[in-house]
PDB file of C-alpha atoms in Angstrom:
ATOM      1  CA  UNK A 244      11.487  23.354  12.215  1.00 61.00           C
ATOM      2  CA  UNK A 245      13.775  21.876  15.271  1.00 75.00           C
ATOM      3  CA  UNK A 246      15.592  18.658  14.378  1.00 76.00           C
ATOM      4  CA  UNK A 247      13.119  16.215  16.317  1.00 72.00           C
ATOM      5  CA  UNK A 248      10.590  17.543  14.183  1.00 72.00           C
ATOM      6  CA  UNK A 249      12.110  17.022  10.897  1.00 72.00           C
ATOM      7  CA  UNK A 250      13.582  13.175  12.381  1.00 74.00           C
ATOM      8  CA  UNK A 251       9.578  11.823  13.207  1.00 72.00           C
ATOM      9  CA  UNK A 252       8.285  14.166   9.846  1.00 74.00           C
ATOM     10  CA  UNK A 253      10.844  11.878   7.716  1.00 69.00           C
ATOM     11  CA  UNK A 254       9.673   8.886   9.751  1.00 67.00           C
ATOM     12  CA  UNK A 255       6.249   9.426   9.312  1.00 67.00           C
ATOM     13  CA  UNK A 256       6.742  10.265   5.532  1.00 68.00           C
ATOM     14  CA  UNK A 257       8.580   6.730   5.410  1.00 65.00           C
ATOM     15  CA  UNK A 258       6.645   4.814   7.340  1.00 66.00           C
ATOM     16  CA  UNK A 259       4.786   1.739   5.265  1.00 74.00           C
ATOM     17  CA  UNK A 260       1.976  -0.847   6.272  1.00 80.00           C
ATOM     18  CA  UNK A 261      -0.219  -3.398   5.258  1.00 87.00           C
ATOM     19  CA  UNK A 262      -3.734  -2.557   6.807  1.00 91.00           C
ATOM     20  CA  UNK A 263      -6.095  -5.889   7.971  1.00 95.00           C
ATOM     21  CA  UNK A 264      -9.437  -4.919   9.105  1.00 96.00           C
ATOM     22  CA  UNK A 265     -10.981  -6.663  11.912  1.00 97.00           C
ATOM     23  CA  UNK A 266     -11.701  -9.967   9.552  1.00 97.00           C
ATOM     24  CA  UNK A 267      -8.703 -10.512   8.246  1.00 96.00           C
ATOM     25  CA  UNK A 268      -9.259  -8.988   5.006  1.00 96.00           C
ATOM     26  CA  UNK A 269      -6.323  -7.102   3.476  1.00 96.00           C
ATOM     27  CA  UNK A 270      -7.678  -3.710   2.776  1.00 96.00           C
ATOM     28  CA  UNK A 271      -5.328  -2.556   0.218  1.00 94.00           C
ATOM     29  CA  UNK A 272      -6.018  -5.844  -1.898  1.00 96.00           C
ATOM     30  CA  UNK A 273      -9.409  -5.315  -1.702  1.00 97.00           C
ATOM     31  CA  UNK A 274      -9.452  -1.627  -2.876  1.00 96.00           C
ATOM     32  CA  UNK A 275      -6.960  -2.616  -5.548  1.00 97.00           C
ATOM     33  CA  UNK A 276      -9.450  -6.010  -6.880  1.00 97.00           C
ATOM     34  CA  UNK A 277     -12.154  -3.567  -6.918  1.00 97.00           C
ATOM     35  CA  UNK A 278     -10.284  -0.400  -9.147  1.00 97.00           C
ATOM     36  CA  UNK A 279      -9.965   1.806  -6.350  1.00 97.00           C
ATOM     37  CA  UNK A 280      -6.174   2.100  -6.150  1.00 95.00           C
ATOM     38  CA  UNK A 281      -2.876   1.431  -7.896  1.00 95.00           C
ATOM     39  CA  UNK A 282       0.655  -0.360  -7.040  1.00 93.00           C
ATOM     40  CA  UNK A 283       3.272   1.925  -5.817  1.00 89.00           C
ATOM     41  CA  UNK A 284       5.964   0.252  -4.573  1.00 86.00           C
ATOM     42  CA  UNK A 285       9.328   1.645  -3.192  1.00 80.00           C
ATOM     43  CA  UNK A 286      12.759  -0.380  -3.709  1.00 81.00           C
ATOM     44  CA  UNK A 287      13.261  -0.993   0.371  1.00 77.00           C
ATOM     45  CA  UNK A 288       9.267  -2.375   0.560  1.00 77.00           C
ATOM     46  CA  UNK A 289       8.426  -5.305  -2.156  1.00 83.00           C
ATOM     47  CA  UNK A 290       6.015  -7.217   0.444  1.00 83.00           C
ATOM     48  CA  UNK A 291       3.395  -8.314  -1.259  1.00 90.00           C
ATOM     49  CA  UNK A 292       3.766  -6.454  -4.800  1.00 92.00           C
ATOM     50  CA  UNK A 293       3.734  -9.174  -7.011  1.00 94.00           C
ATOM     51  CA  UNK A 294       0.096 -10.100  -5.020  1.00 95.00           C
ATOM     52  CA  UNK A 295      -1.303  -6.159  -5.523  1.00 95.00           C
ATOM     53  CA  UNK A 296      -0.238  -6.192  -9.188  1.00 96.00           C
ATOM     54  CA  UNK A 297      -2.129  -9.643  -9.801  1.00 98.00           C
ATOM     55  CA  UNK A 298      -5.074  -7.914  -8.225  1.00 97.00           C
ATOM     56  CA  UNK A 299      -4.921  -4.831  -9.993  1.00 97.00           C
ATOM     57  CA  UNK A 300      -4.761  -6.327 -13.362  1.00 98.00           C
ATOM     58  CA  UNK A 301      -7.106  -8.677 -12.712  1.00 98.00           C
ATOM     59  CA  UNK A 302      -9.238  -5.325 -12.280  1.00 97.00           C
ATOM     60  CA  UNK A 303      -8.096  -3.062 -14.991  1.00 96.00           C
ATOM     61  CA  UNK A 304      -9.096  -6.618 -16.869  1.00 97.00           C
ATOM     62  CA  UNK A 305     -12.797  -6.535 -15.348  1.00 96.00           C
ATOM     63  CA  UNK A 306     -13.009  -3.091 -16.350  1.00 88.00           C
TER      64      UNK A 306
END
């Protein structure tokens, strides 16, 4: 693997986002209200976590 490949494969491997659909309705907080995901956070991205664990207990709690 040449060196540019390796920079944009770390990049890529790095790379974090918050998806909206066309609504306005945060997809990852609605897959995470409705059991279909879990929290993983990293220690450079804590957007939003204390929001996605709210909404994933809230879940676990709804069983």
């Amino acid at each position: 693997m040449d060196r540019a490949q390796d920079s944009f494969e770390r990049q890529m491997r790095d790379a974090l986002a918050h998806l909206y659909d066309s609504g306005g309705r945060w997809l990852q907080g609605e897959m995470l209200s409705r059991g279909l995901a879990r929290v993983y956070s990293f220690a450079d991205n804590r957007a939003l976590v204390a929001e996605m664990l709210a909404l994933e207990q809230a879940a676990r709690e709804a069983g």
